[in-house]
Each structure stands twice: as C-alpha cells, then as structure tokens.
Amino acid sequence: MRLPSKTVLLACSAWMACGPAEPEAPVEVTSAVTGALRDARLTAIRDYAAARGLSNSLLLAGISDAETNLAHCYSEATYHCEGPYSAECGGPVLAGSGDGPCYLLQGGLGFFQFDGGTHSQTLAREGNRILSVQGSTEAAVEFVVAMVRDSIYVPGVATDAEALAWINAVRVDDANWSRWINTVAHYYNGCPAATCSVYADRYAKYNNFTRNLLAEKTASFWYGSSASSVWRAPLGGSAGIDFNVVNPSVAGYSSCFNRPIAELVHSGEDWFGSTSDQVHAIGPGQVVYAQWANYPGYVIVVRHDLGAAEAAAVGTSTLYSMYGHVDVPNVTAGDLVDSNTVLANLYYQPNNTHLHFEVRTVEIPQLCGYNAPGPGYTNAGTNATAWGYRDPTNQVALLAGAGTSGPTCDNNVPLGGTACAAQSEAREFLCVNPGGANPWQERACPSGQLCIGDRCQPVDCSGYTDVATCDAHGAVCAFYYCSNSCWPRGTPISTACPGPLTAPTGLTPPYTTVTTPSVTLGWNAVSGATTYDVSFDWWDTSANVWRSYYTWTGLTGTSFTVWPAYDNRHYLWRVRACASGSCSPWSNYNQFYFTGL
C-alpha cells in the first residue's frame, strides 16, 4: 500500500488526492513467519498497540497479515526486495516489490508497508522507527486513527479520541464491521468502493485475514484472558426497583392482566438514570430483537449462548437479557455484542427515566401478547421465576464468577469447560477430570459445526469468499468457483455462473431538503440482483452522533419510500444488491435533510 502521513492527509482536499491513481495490491507473501515467531509477532502488535491506547489490536494485525503475512524482515520473504538496514532484523527490512524493480528502492517498508515514495523518502517522513516492529506498529496506530477520523464510512467521528474509541469498540460482524473494512480498503489501500475496479478483492482480503486471525488466536488473546466471558451490569449503580416484587406506587392499569399495575409482580429490575447514560450489553451474545415497542421507548433482547462453566453456574445453556425503555438502538437484530457494546442510551420519560432490565430463559415470554418485549410483569400473586424470569443482578454476578476458581485442565480450562485441539476440526474436548491422568473427553461437533475458539460452533459458509478459508472448513463447507463463494456441502448450485454483484449507483434524490412527509429513494438496477437492502441512519442533534435508524432487507425493485420519524434532521442512506444469499458491497452514502413533519 502507499501510506501517506497524517500531515500529508490534512494537506489534501481528499484522501485519494494523496494516493496513486490505482490502489496497490497487498504484498503477496508466503512468509517464514510461522509457529513461535508468528505468535510473537501477533503478541507484539497487541501489546505495542495497547500501549498507545488501541485495545482492539485484532483490526491492526489483520492489516499486517493481509499486507505481508506478518513478514517484517527481508530474511522472512527473500523473493521480495531488500529495504534499509534494520538492527532488529540483523539485515534489511522487507521492502515490497509491487512498485517496480528492486533497484528503484521504491517498495513499502516493513510489515505495515509504509510507502512515501523511495525508501529514503519514506524514512524521512516516518523516521527510522518503522524499521522496528514496535515503531512500525506505533506508526500504524497513528495512521488508522487518522483514517477513521476522516472516513466517509464512519459517521459521528470528528476527533482522534472519538476515532480511537470507535476502533476499540468494533467487533467482527457488528454494526460497524463493514464500515471498518470499507475504510481500510479505501484509505489504507487506496481502493474506494465506488471507483476501484478491484474493490471486491481488496474488501474480501482484509475482511478474511482479520476474521481468520480471530479464529486462530481466539477472542481471549485479542481482548483479554476472559474477554469472551466478561460480564457486567447494564448501567452504573444498582437497581432502584427490584426483581419479583410488588410496587404499590406504580400507577396505571394493565389490560394484559385486567388489574392495576400496582398489584402485579415485577419481572425485572428498574435502574434509574438520565438520557446521557449508556446501556451496555451484559456480556457476549447476539441481538435477536431491537425495535420500537411503545414500552415507551425501544426494547432490545440479546441471546447469550453460555460456555460450560457459565452454564453450570446458572443452570442453563442459554439466557436472554432484555433492555426496555431505551432510545434509538445502536444495534440491529443479528449483531454480535459483548460487554463493551453500547446498545443505546436511556429513553426520556418525565421524572421516570429508567432501564427495565430482565434476564430470562425464554426469548418470548408466554404471557399476554406473546412477543419479545414481554409485559414487564407477571400476574398478582405469582412468582416471576415460574415464567422463566431470573433475578438479573444475581445472574450477572454468577456469570461473572463462573470458572474463576477450582481445579482446571490444560490452559486453565475449568471443570465442564471445552477446548479445541486445533481450530476448525469437527471435534471438541470437554474437561472432565482436572489434574487426572485422562482429563479430557473427546466428542464430535454436531452436524454443520466445527471447533472454533474454544468450543463447537456453527459455521456460516456464506461468510467466506476465498478458497483457502472454505477448504479449511471442508467438513462443512464447499467452494464453488462459478459463483466465487463458499456454500454448505450438498447445496444445489445452478449451472449458470453469474458474475459478482456490484454496488448500486445512481442514488436519488441528490442532496436536497425534503419537505414532504415521505421521500422515495431510488437507484440503478444491478445486473443479476434479485433483491436490495437499504440502510438508513439519522443525525442525533442532541448527542452530535449518527445513529442507525433501520435496515430494510429483501426489497424488490429499485425504489423505496420511507417516512422519517424525526423532523429537522439529516439522514444518510445507502443500498446494496443481493442474490442467492450473497450481497454486493454497500453503495456510497447519499444524504438529505428532512423537514416534512
């Protein structure tokens, strides 16, 4: 890649004005960085990035792995070019060979491929620090913070501090994942989605390398020894109204139970606060519901599939956490979350702004309307636990303490915990006899699952578009070259071989002020597409941030009418084309200002 410095970026009217006319391909390297050296290189990126405030080092390592397979020294990839002498390498640093013959001395340097022109120009700009692993990592941290700060794909970020916080919060497949990969392809590699002919290849490369690193080292390596099982309260402080109690001070009448609410039994806890309070997910899980529910406010429900130690602590393998009376969610159904994820802020209720927080064993309580939010109460004289509700504070405390003491098998896996002998094998090992002669019990993964991280998990074949990754999951997935995508084994594939879908263009209306109650969005048809998805964001003037409004999926046709709910606001929207379970990259954003209410 050709990586301009932050000062050069600021001097340009647009990022791409600073870069080459066509993006550079990441250096194609089959490096000698394997085994212990690879582990050491990844550990160095993690620790040096953390020292500069970037705790989400997985994203940084994914770039380096895509660029050079972590090769930093020429001795690790001798079929490329020799760079300047590096004391750490004991010889030349790696120089990329994509800029022409090696004697021109123009290739990018080191495992982040800094490139300011010739080798001497690059060192004059970046300093000799990039000849070391530490210095190169620190320079890369500075660059990615600057690129996110100025990225057109990342709304609501204007300062380095905001950019760093945004990077640290991104997780694979969350609401901001595609924004990160778009930003890397556009600004790090110089390949904008709208104009770059090899954009799909660049997007897939950075996407897949980063995903593979997460599977290779697991979340605990990147986010801390217990990152995949970090549990916390949803807000600071403690509950104001407890679980499984009757609160005679509550006004109102329940049409669900045909009696005053003051007689009913509370199925959760109420945590009081203000609209500036951020509501966090209590732990790792997946959003299954995030909608306006007239609670009042939005309701978010997260499913938590528990590890063996956590399941043993609470007596069930799956829990659901429910967050009621929240403002516009930062997440949508399907998003993966953890305890770092801010789901939403509290929704304003005059003299009564609070979070209704539940933990339960059922996704949909079998009460009243039989819906995901649930009524928030059970009938007078009942016990809420009989309907699958749990004491929220107690459950979070049990989960937080699960597996923290007692005998363990290898690698500190507690009794009842699981581990993988190797990533992507169709078996896992259960810790059954800590400290004994035969501590592990081998068991096969269910059909369609492989051991990933520390246990058997479903494999989504459609998440991969390269042969190597699909082949690594060969027990579950098969690669079909004609459609350039990975499919579950046994999937019937048409003999037709359509080309890859391209992002829609021609978005209308152009930037304008909309004064009618609705606005019709339009775009050009994409060859081969059967449906389209539309993503919609709005500008929260009180918090000065962009918020996700909604994503509509499976739309037919090339136009869609929306009825914005917030007046005197800016709205951003984009569209992508889909067919046969795969979708194109998102289009560029389009924007309008709405005054139609």
Coordinates of C-alpha atoms in Angstrom, one line a residue:
M1 CA 0.0 0.0 0.0
R2 CA 1.1 3.6 -0.4
L3 CA 0.6 5.0 3.1
P4 CA 0.7 8.8 3.3
S5 CA 1.5 10.5 6.6
K6 CA -1.2 12.2 8.7
T7 CA 0.2 15.7 7.8
V8 CA 0.1 14.9 4.1
L9 CA -3.5 13.8 4.5
L10 CA -4.5 17.0 6.2
A11 CA -2.9 19.0 3.4
C12 CA -5.0 17.3 0.7
S13 CA -8.6 18.1 -0.2
A14 CA -9.5 14.4 -0.2
W15 CA -7.7 11.3 0.8
M16 CA -7.5 9.9 -2.6
A17 CA -5.9 13.1 -3.9
C18 CA -2.8 12.0 -1.9
G19 CA -2.6 8.4 -3.3
P20 CA -1.9 6.7 -6.5
A21 CA -4.4 6.5 -9.3
E22 CA -4.8 2.8 -8.8
P23 CA -4.5 1.0 -5.5
E24 CA -1.5 -1.2 -4.7
A25 CA -2.1 -4.8 -4.1
P26 CA -1.0 -6.0 -0.6
V27 CA 2.4 -7.7 -1.0
E28 CA 1.8 -11.3 -2.0
V29 CA 3.9 -13.1 0.6
T30 CA 4.2 -16.6 1.7
S31 CA 6.4 -15.7 4.7
A32 CA 8.7 -17.6 7.1
V33 CA 6.7 -16.1 9.9
T34 CA 5.1 -19.2 11.4
G35 CA 4.9 -21.0 14.7
A36 CA 6.5 -19.3 17.6
L37 CA 7.7 -16.3 15.5
R38 CA 4.2 -15.7 14.3
D39 CA 2.8 -15.9 17.8
A40 CA 5.5 -13.4 19.0
R41 CA 4.7 -11.0 16.1
L42 CA 1.0 -11.0 16.9
T43 CA 1.7 -10.6 20.6
A44 CA 3.9 -7.6 19.8
I45 CA 1.2 -5.9 17.7
R46 CA -1.3 -6.5 20.5
D47 CA 0.9 -5.2 23.3
Y48 CA 2.5 -2.2 21.4
A49 CA -0.9 -1.1 20.1
A50 CA -2.4 -1.3 23.6
A51 CA 0.4 0.9 25.0
R52 CA -0.8 3.5 22.5
G53 CA -4.4 3.2 23.6
L54 CA -5.6 0.9 20.8
S55 CA -7.0 -2.1 22.6
N56 CA -8.7 -3.7 19.6
S57 CA -5.4 -4.8 18.1
L58 CA -7.1 -7.5 16.0
L59 CA -8.0 -4.9 13.5
L60 CA -4.4 -3.7 13.2
A61 CA -3.0 -7.2 13.0
G62 CA -5.5 -8.1 10.2
I63 CA -4.0 -5.3 8.1
S64 CA -0.4 -6.5 8.6
D65 CA -1.3 -10.1 7.9
A66 CA -3.1 -9.1 4.7
E67 CA -0.1 -6.9 3.6
T68 CA 2.8 -9.3 4.3
N69 CA 1.6 -12.3 6.3
L70 CA 3.4 -10.5 9.2
A71 CA 6.8 -10.6 7.5
H72 CA 8.8 -7.6 8.6
C73 CA 12.4 -8.6 7.7
Y74 CA 13.7 -9.4 4.2
S75 CA 15.0 -12.7 5.6
E76 CA 11.4 -13.7 6.1
A77 CA 10.4 -13.2 2.5
T78 CA 13.6 -13.2 0.3
Y79 CA 11.8 -13.2 -3.0
H80 CA 10.8 -9.6 -2.5
C81 CA 13.2 -6.6 -2.1
E82 CA 15.8 -5.6 0.4
G83 CA 15.0 -2.4 2.3
P84 CA 17.2 -0.3 4.6
Y85 CA 19.2 -2.0 7.3
S86 CA 17.2 -2.8 10.5
A87 CA 19.1 -3.6 13.7
E88 CA 16.1 -5.7 14.8
C89 CA 16.3 -7.8 11.6
G90 CA 20.1 -8.0 11.7
G91 CA 19.9 -7.1 8.0
P92 CA 17.5 -5.4 5.6
V93 CA 13.9 -4.8 6.4
L94 CA 11.3 -6.2 4.0
A95 CA 10.6 -3.9 1.0
G96 CA 7.6 -4.6 -1.2
S97 CA 8.2 -5.5 -4.9
G98 CA 5.0 -4.1 -6.3
D99 CA 6.4 -0.7 -7.3
G100 CA 8.9 -2.0 -9.9
P101 CA 12.4 -3.5 -9.9
C102 CA 14.2 -3.6 -6.5
Y103 CA 17.0 -1.3 -7.7
L104 CA 14.4 1.6 -7.8
L105 CA 14.2 1.4 -4.0
Q106 CA 10.5 2.2 -4.0
G107 CA 8.7 -0.6 -2.2
G108 CA 6.7 -0.2 1.0
L109 CA 8.7 -0.9 4.2
G110 CA 8.1 -3.4 7.0
F111 CA 5.1 -5.4 7.9
F112 CA 2.7 -2.5 7.6
Q113 CA 4.3 -1.5 4.2
F114 CA 4.8 2.3 4.8
D115 CA 5.5 3.9 1.5
G116 CA 6.3 7.5 1.0
G117 CA 8.0 7.1 -2.4
T118 CA 11.6 5.9 -2.3
H119 CA 13.0 4.2 0.8
S120 CA 14.8 7.4 1.8
Q121 CA 11.6 9.5 1.3
T122 CA 9.6 7.0 3.4
L123 CA 12.2 7.2 6.3
A124 CA 12.4 10.9 6.0
R125 CA 8.7 11.1 6.5
E126 CA 8.2 8.4 9.1
G127 CA 11.6 8.2 10.8
N128 CA 13.7 5.1 11.4
R129 CA 11.2 3.9 13.9
I130 CA 9.4 1.9 11.2
L131 CA 12.4 -0.3 10.8
S132 CA 11.4 -2.0 14.1
V133 CA 8.3 -4.0 14.9
Q134 CA 7.4 -1.6 17.8
G135 CA 7.9 1.6 15.9
S136 CA 6.1 0.3 12.8
T137 CA 3.2 -0.7 15.0
E138 CA 3.0 2.7 16.7
A139 CA 3.1 4.5 13.4
A140 CA 0.3 2.2 12.1
V141 CA -1.8 3.1 15.2
E142 CA -1.5 6.8 14.4
F143 CA -2.5 6.2 10.8
V144 CA -5.6 4.1 11.4
V145 CA -6.8 6.6 13.9
A146 CA -6.4 9.4 11.4
M147 CA -8.1 7.4 8.6
V148 CA -11.2 6.6 10.7
R149 CA -11.4 10.2 11.9
D150 CA -11.7 11.3 8.3
S151 CA -13.5 8.3 6.8
I152 CA -16.7 8.9 4.8
Y153 CA -17.9 5.5 6.0
V154 CA -17.8 6.3 9.7
P155 CA -20.4 8.8 10.8
G156 CA -20.3 10.8 14.0
V157 CA -16.4 10.8 14.5
A158 CA -14.6 14.1 14.3
T159 CA -11.6 13.8 16.6
D160 CA -8.7 11.4 17.2
A161 CA -10.1 10.5 20.6
E162 CA -13.5 9.6 19.0
A163 CA -11.8 7.7 16.3
L164 CA -9.8 5.6 18.8
A165 CA -12.9 4.9 20.9
W166 CA -14.8 3.8 17.7
I167 CA -12.0 1.5 16.6
N168 CA -11.7 -0.1 20.1
A169 CA -15.5 -0.9 20.0
V170 CA -15.7 -2.6 16.6
R171 CA -16.2 -6.3 16.6
V172 CA -16.5 -8.8 13.7
D173 CA -19.9 -8.7 12.2
D174 CA -21.3 -5.9 14.4
A175 CA -23.0 -2.8 13.0
N176 CA -19.6 -1.1 12.3
W177 CA -17.7 -4.1 10.8
S178 CA -18.4 -3.3 7.2
R179 CA -17.6 0.4 7.8
W180 CA -14.2 -0.6 9.1
I181 CA -13.4 -2.9 6.1
N182 CA -14.6 -0.2 3.7
T183 CA -12.4 2.3 5.4
V184 CA -9.3 0.0 5.2
A185 CA -9.9 -0.8 1.6
H186 CA -10.5 2.9 0.7
Y187 CA -8.0 4.8 2.8
Y188 CA -5.3 2.2 3.7
N189 CA -5.2 0.5 0.3
G190 CA -6.5 3.4 -1.8
C191 CA -9.4 1.5 -3.3
P192 CA -12.8 3.3 -3.0
A193 CA -15.9 1.1 -3.3
A194 CA -17.4 3.4 -6.0
T195 CA -14.5 3.7 -8.4
C196 CA -11.9 0.9 -7.7
S197 CA -12.1 -1.9 -10.2
V198 CA -10.6 -4.4 -7.7
Y199 CA -12.6 -3.3 -4.7
A200 CA -14.3 -6.6 -4.1
D201 CA -11.0 -8.4 -4.0
R202 CA -9.5 -5.8 -1.5
Y203 CA -12.6 -5.9 0.7
A204 CA -12.5 -9.7 0.8
K205 CA -8.8 -9.8 1.5
Y206 CA -8.8 -7.5 4.6
N207 CA -12.1 -9.0 5.8
N208 CA -11.0 -12.6 5.6
F209 CA -7.5 -12.1 7.0
T210 CA -8.9 -10.4 10.1
R211 CA -11.6 -13.0 10.6
N212 CA -9.0 -15.7 10.3
L213 CA -6.8 -14.1 13.0
L214 CA -9.8 -14.1 15.4
A215 CA -10.3 -17.8 14.8
E216 CA -6.6 -18.5 15.0
K217 CA -5.9 -16.8 18.3
T218 CA -9.5 -16.5 19.8
A219 CA -11.1 -13.5 21.5
S220 CA -9.3 -14.1 24.7
F221 CA -5.9 -13.3 23.1
W222 CA -7.1 -10.1 21.5
Y223 CA -9.4 -8.8 24.2
G224 CA -8.1 -10.3 27.4
S225 CA -8.0 -13.6 29.1
S226 CA -11.7 -13.6 29.8
A227 CA -12.9 -11.4 27.0
S228 CA -15.3 -14.0 25.7
S229 CA -16.9 -14.3 29.1
V230 CA -16.7 -10.7 30.6
W231 CA -20.0 -9.9 32.3
R232 CA -21.1 -6.6 33.7
A233 CA -24.2 -4.6 34.9
P234 CA -26.0 -2.8 32.1
L235 CA -25.6 0.6 33.9
G236 CA -23.6 2.1 36.7
G237 CA -25.1 2.0 40.2
S238 CA -27.7 -0.6 41.2
A239 CA -31.4 -1.4 40.7
G240 CA -34.0 1.1 42.2
I241 CA -36.9 -1.3 42.0
D242 CA -36.0 -5.0 42.5
F243 CA -37.0 -8.2 40.7
N244 CA -40.0 -10.3 41.7
V245 CA -41.6 -7.6 43.9
V246 CA -44.9 -5.7 44.0
N247 CA -44.5 -2.0 43.8
P248 CA -47.7 -0.3 45.0
S249 CA -46.5 3.1 44.0
V250 CA -46.7 2.3 40.2
A251 CA -49.7 4.0 38.5
G252 CA -51.7 2.7 35.6
Y253 CA -53.8 -0.3 34.7
S254 CA -52.8 -3.5 32.9
S255 CA -55.0 -4.6 30.1
C256 CA -52.9 -7.7 29.9
F257 CA -53.9 -8.9 33.4
N258 CA -57.1 -6.7 33.9
R259 CA -55.9 -5.2 37.1
P260 CA -53.9 -2.2 38.4
I261 CA -50.1 -2.4 37.7
A262 CA -49.5 -1.7 41.4
E263 CA -50.8 -5.3 42.1
L264 CA -48.6 -7.1 39.6
V265 CA -45.2 -8.8 40.2
H266 CA -42.1 -7.1 38.6
S267 CA -40.4 -9.4 36.1
G268 CA -37.1 -7.4 36.1
E269 CA -35.3 -4.6 37.7
D270 CA -35.6 -0.8 37.2
W271 CA -32.3 1.1 37.0
F272 CA -32.9 4.9 37.1
G273 CA -30.7 7.4 35.3
S274 CA -30.7 10.1 32.6
T275 CA -30.7 10.1 28.8
S276 CA -26.9 10.6 28.8
D277 CA -26.5 7.1 30.4
Q278 CA -25.3 4.4 28.1
V279 CA -26.8 1.0 28.3
H280 CA -24.3 -1.9 27.8
A281 CA -24.8 -5.5 26.9
I282 CA -24.2 -7.5 30.0
G283 CA -21.9 -10.0 28.1
P284 CA -21.2 -11.7 24.8
G285 CA -24.2 -12.6 22.7
Q286 CA -26.3 -11.9 19.6
V287 CA -29.1 -9.3 19.3
V288 CA -32.4 -11.1 18.5
Y289 CA -34.8 -8.1 18.8
A290 CA -34.3 -4.3 18.6
Q291 CA -37.4 -2.4 17.8
W292 CA -39.7 0.4 19.0
A293 CA -42.2 -1.3 21.4
N294 CA -44.1 1.7 22.9
Y295 CA -42.8 0.5 26.2
P296 CA -42.4 3.5 26.0
G297 CA -39.2 3.5 24.1
Y298 CA -37.3 0.8 22.2
V299 CA -36.7 -2.7 23.5
I300 CA -33.5 -4.8 22.8
V301 CA -33.2 -8.5 23.5
V302 CA -29.8 -10.3 23.4
R303 CA -29.3 -14.1 23.3
H304 CA -26.4 -15.4 25.3
D305 CA -25.1 -18.9 24.5
L306 CA -23.1 -19.9 27.5
G307 CA -19.8 -21.8 28.0
A308 CA -19.8 -24.9 30.1
A309 CA -18.6 -23.2 33.3
E310 CA -21.2 -20.4 32.8
A311 CA -24.0 -22.8 32.1
A312 CA -23.0 -24.8 35.3
A313 CA -23.1 -21.6 37.3
V314 CA -26.6 -20.6 36.3
G315 CA -28.1 -24.0 35.4
T316 CA -29.0 -23.3 31.8
S317 CA -27.0 -23.2 28.5
T318 CA -28.9 -20.1 27.1
L319 CA -30.1 -16.9 28.7
Y320 CA -31.7 -13.8 27.3
S321 CA -31.1 -10.3 28.5
M322 CA -33.8 -7.6 27.8
Y323 CA -33.3 -3.9 27.9
G324 CA -36.5 -1.8 27.9
H325 CA -37.2 2.0 27.8
V326 CA -34.1 2.7 25.7
D327 CA -33.6 5.3 22.9
V328 CA -32.8 4.5 19.3
P329 CA -30.6 1.4 19.3
N330 CA -27.0 1.3 18.1
V331 CA -27.5 -2.3 17.1
T332 CA -29.9 -4.4 15.0
A333 CA -31.1 -8.0 15.1
G334 CA -28.2 -10.3 14.2
D335 CA -25.4 -8.1 15.6
L336 CA -22.8 -9.8 17.8
V337 CA -22.2 -7.9 21.0
D338 CA -20.2 -8.1 24.2
S339 CA -19.9 -6.2 27.5
N340 CA -18.1 -3.3 25.6
T341 CA -21.0 -2.8 23.3
V342 CA -23.2 0.3 24.0
L343 CA -26.7 -0.8 22.9
A344 CA -28.4 2.5 23.3
N345 CA -29.0 5.4 25.7
L346 CA -31.9 5.6 28.1
Y347 CA -35.2 6.9 26.7
Y348 CA -36.5 10.1 28.2
Q349 CA -39.6 9.7 30.5
P350 CA -40.5 12.8 32.5
N351 CA -39.5 12.2 36.1
N352 CA -39.2 8.5 35.4
T353 CA -36.2 7.9 33.0
H354 CA -35.0 4.3 33.7
L355 CA -34.0 1.0 32.3
H356 CA -36.3 -2.0 32.7
F357 CA -33.7 -4.9 32.8
E358 CA -34.6 -8.5 32.6
V359 CA -32.7 -11.8 32.5
R360 CA -34.7 -14.8 31.5
T361 CA -34.5 -18.3 30.0
V362 CA -37.1 -17.7 27.2
E363 CA -36.8 -15.4 24.2
I364 CA -40.6 -14.8 24.1
P365 CA -42.4 -14.9 27.5
Q366 CA -45.6 -16.9 27.3
L367 CA -47.7 -14.1 28.6
C368 CA -50.3 -11.7 27.1
G369 CA -49.1 -10.6 23.6
Y370 CA -46.5 -13.4 23.3
N371 CA -43.8 -11.1 22.0
A372 CA -40.1 -10.5 22.6
P373 CA -40.5 -7.4 24.9
G374 CA -43.0 -9.2 27.2
P375 CA -45.3 -7.3 29.6
G376 CA -42.7 -6.5 32.2
Y377 CA -44.8 -8.1 34.9
T378 CA -46.5 -11.3 35.9
N379 CA -49.9 -11.6 37.4
A380 CA -50.7 -10.7 41.0
G381 CA -49.9 -13.5 43.5
T382 CA -47.4 -15.3 41.1
N383 CA -43.7 -15.8 41.2
A384 CA -41.9 -14.4 38.2
T385 CA -39.4 -17.3 38.1
A386 CA -42.3 -19.6 37.1
W387 CA -42.4 -17.9 33.8
G388 CA -38.6 -18.2 33.0
Y389 CA -37.5 -14.9 34.6
R390 CA -34.3 -14.8 36.7
D391 CA -33.0 -12.3 39.3
P392 CA -30.9 -10.1 36.9
T393 CA -28.3 -8.9 39.4
N394 CA -27.8 -12.4 40.8
Q395 CA -27.4 -13.9 37.3
V396 CA -24.8 -11.4 36.2
A397 CA -22.9 -12.0 39.4
L398 CA -22.9 -15.8 38.9
L399 CA -21.8 -15.4 35.3
A400 CA -19.0 -13.0 36.2
G401 CA -17.7 -15.5 38.7
A402 CA -18.1 -18.7 36.6
G403 CA -15.0 -20.8 36.2
T404 CA -12.7 -18.5 38.3
S405 CA -11.7 -21.0 40.9
G406 CA -11.2 -24.7 41.4
P407 CA -9.1 -27.3 39.6
T408 CA -8.5 -26.9 35.8
C409 CA -7.4 -28.9 32.8
D410 CA -4.7 -27.6 30.5
N411 CA -4.7 -23.9 29.7
N412 CA -6.8 -23.1 32.8
V413 CA -10.0 -24.7 31.3
P414 CA -12.3 -25.3 34.3
L415 CA -14.3 -28.5 35.0
G416 CA -17.1 -28.6 32.4
G417 CA -15.2 -26.2 30.1
T418 CA -14.3 -27.0 26.5
A419 CA -11.3 -26.5 24.3
C420 CA -10.2 -27.1 20.7
A421 CA -7.2 -29.3 19.9
A422 CA -7.0 -27.4 16.6
Q423 CA -9.1 -24.7 15.0
S424 CA -11.8 -25.8 12.5
E425 CA -11.7 -29.5 13.4
A426 CA -15.1 -31.2 13.8
R427 CA -14.5 -32.2 17.4
E428 CA -14.1 -30.5 20.8
F429 CA -12.7 -31.7 24.2
L430 CA -14.6 -31.5 27.5
C431 CA -12.7 -31.0 30.7
V432 CA -14.0 -34.0 32.9
N433 CA -11.1 -34.8 35.2
P434 CA -8.9 -31.8 36.1
G435 CA -5.5 -32.9 37.3
G436 CA -6.2 -36.5 36.5
A437 CA -4.5 -38.9 34.1
N438 CA -7.2 -38.5 31.5
P439 CA -8.6 -35.0 32.0
W440 CA -10.3 -34.6 28.6
Q441 CA -13.3 -36.3 26.9
E442 CA -13.3 -36.0 23.1
R443 CA -16.7 -35.5 21.4
A444 CA -17.7 -34.8 17.9
C445 CA -19.2 -31.5 16.9
P446 CA -22.9 -31.5 15.7
S447 CA -23.5 -31.5 12.0
G448 CA -22.7 -28.2 10.5
Q449 CA -20.4 -27.2 13.3
L450 CA -16.6 -27.0 13.8
C451 CA -14.4 -26.3 16.9
I452 CA -13.7 -22.6 16.7
G453 CA -12.3 -20.5 19.6
D454 CA -12.9 -22.9 22.5
R455 CA -15.9 -25.0 21.5
C456 CA -18.1 -26.4 18.7
Q457 CA -19.8 -23.5 16.9
P458 CA -22.0 -23.3 13.7
V459 CA -20.0 -22.4 10.6
D460 CA -21.6 -19.9 8.3
C461 CA -20.1 -20.9 4.9
S462 CA -21.5 -17.8 3.2
G463 CA -19.1 -15.7 5.3
Y464 CA -16.2 -16.8 3.3
T465 CA -15.2 -16.0 -0.3
D466 CA -11.7 -17.4 -0.6
V467 CA -10.8 -21.0 -1.4
A468 CA -8.3 -21.4 1.4
T469 CA -10.7 -20.5 4.2
C470 CA -13.5 -22.5 2.7
D471 CA -11.2 -25.5 2.3
A472 CA -10.2 -25.1 6.0
H473 CA -13.8 -25.7 6.8
G474 CA -14.1 -28.6 4.4
A475 CA -16.1 -30.8 6.7
V476 CA -18.9 -28.3 6.5
C477 CA -18.3 -26.0 3.5
A478 CA -17.7 -26.5 -0.2
F479 CA -16.3 -23.9 -2.6
Y480 CA -18.0 -23.3 -5.9
Y481 CA -15.7 -21.4 -8.4
C482 CA -18.5 -20.5 -10.7
S483 CA -20.2 -18.3 -8.1
N484 CA -17.0 -17.4 -6.3
S485 CA -18.5 -18.2 -2.9
C486 CA -18.5 -20.7 -0.2
W487 CA -21.6 -22.9 0.4
P488 CA -22.7 -25.6 2.8
R489 CA -21.9 -29.1 1.4
G490 CA -24.8 -30.6 -0.5
T491 CA -26.2 -27.2 -1.6
P492 CA -27.6 -27.5 -5.1
I493 CA -25.8 -24.9 -7.3
S494 CA -27.2 -23.7 -10.6
T495 CA -25.1 -24.4 -13.7
A496 CA -25.2 -20.7 -14.5
C497 CA -22.2 -18.8 -13.3
P498 CA -23.2 -15.2 -12.6
G499 CA -20.6 -12.6 -12.1
P500 CA -20.1 -10.9 -8.8
L501 CA -22.7 -8.3 -7.9
T502 CA -21.6 -4.6 -8.0
A503 CA -22.7 -1.9 -5.6
P504 CA -25.7 0.1 -6.9
T505 CA -25.1 3.6 -8.4
G506 CA -27.3 6.5 -9.4
L507 CA -28.8 7.1 -5.9
T508 CA -31.6 9.7 -5.9
P509 CA -32.6 12.1 -4.8
P510 CA -29.3 14.1 -4.8
Y511 CA -28.6 16.0 -1.6
T512 CA -31.7 18.1 -1.0
T513 CA -34.2 19.3 1.6
V514 CA -37.3 17.1 1.8
T515 CA -40.4 19.0 2.9
T516 CA -43.0 16.2 2.3
P517 CA -43.9 13.5 4.9
S518 CA -42.2 10.8 2.8
V519 CA -39.3 10.5 0.4
T520 CA -38.8 8.0 -2.3
L521 CA -35.2 6.7 -2.6
G522 CA -34.1 5.3 -5.9
W523 CA -31.0 3.6 -7.5
N524 CA -29.9 2.0 -10.8
A525 CA -30.7 -1.7 -11.2
V526 CA -27.7 -4.1 -10.8
S527 CA -27.4 -7.0 -13.2
G528 CA -28.1 -10.3 -11.5
A529 CA -29.6 -8.8 -8.4
T530 CA -33.0 -10.2 -7.1
T531 CA -33.4 -8.0 -4.0
Y532 CA -31.9 -5.0 -2.4
D533 CA -31.1 -3.9 1.2
V534 CA -31.4 -0.3 2.3
S535 CA -29.5 1.0 5.4
F536 CA -30.8 4.2 7.0
D537 CA -29.0 6.5 9.6
W538 CA -30.1 9.8 11.2
W539 CA -28.2 12.6 12.9
D540 CA -28.9 12.9 16.6
T541 CA -28.6 16.7 17.2
S542 CA -28.6 16.4 21.0
A543 CA -25.7 14.0 21.1
N544 CA -24.0 15.0 17.9
V545 CA -23.7 11.5 16.6
W546 CA -25.1 9.4 13.7
R547 CA -27.5 6.7 14.8
S548 CA -28.7 3.7 13.0
Y549 CA -32.4 4.1 12.1
Y550 CA -33.2 0.8 10.4
T551 CA -32.0 -1.6 7.7
W552 CA -34.7 -2.9 5.3
T553 CA -33.8 -6.2 3.6
G554 CA -35.2 -8.2 0.7
L555 CA -36.7 -5.2 -1.1
T556 CA -37.7 -5.7 -4.8
G557 CA -37.5 -3.0 -7.4
T558 CA -35.2 0.0 -7.5
S559 CA -37.1 2.4 -5.3
F560 CA -38.3 2.5 -1.8
T561 CA -40.4 5.1 0.1
V562 CA -39.6 6.0 3.7
W563 CA -41.5 8.1 6.2
P564 CA -38.8 9.6 8.5
A565 CA -39.8 9.8 12.2
Y566 CA -37.6 12.7 13.2
D567 CA -38.1 16.2 11.8
N568 CA -35.4 18.8 11.1
R569 CA -32.7 16.1 10.8
H570 CA -30.1 15.0 8.4
Y571 CA -30.5 11.4 7.1
L572 CA -27.9 9.1 5.5
W573 CA -28.8 6.1 3.4
R574 CA -27.1 3.5 1.2
V575 CA -28.1 0.4 -0.7
R576 CA -26.7 -2.9 -1.7
A577 CA -27.7 -5.6 -4.2
C578 CA -28.3 -9.2 -3.3
A579 CA -28.9 -12.6 -5.0
S580 CA -28.7 -16.2 -3.9
G581 CA -27.7 -15.5 -0.3
S582 CA -24.8 -13.1 -1.1
C583 CA -24.8 -9.3 -1.5
S584 CA -22.6 -6.7 -3.2
P585 CA -20.6 -4.1 -1.2
W586 CA -22.7 -1.2 0.0
S587 CA -23.0 1.8 -2.2
N588 CA -21.7 5.2 -1.3
Y589 CA -23.8 7.1 1.2
N590 CA -26.5 9.6 0.0
Q591 CA -27.9 12.3 2.2
F592 CA -31.0 14.5 2.6
Y593 CA -32.3 17.0 5.2
F594 CA -35.9 16.3 6.3
T595 CA -38.5 19.0 7.4
G596 CA -41.6 17.1 6.3
L597 CA -43.4 16.7 9.7

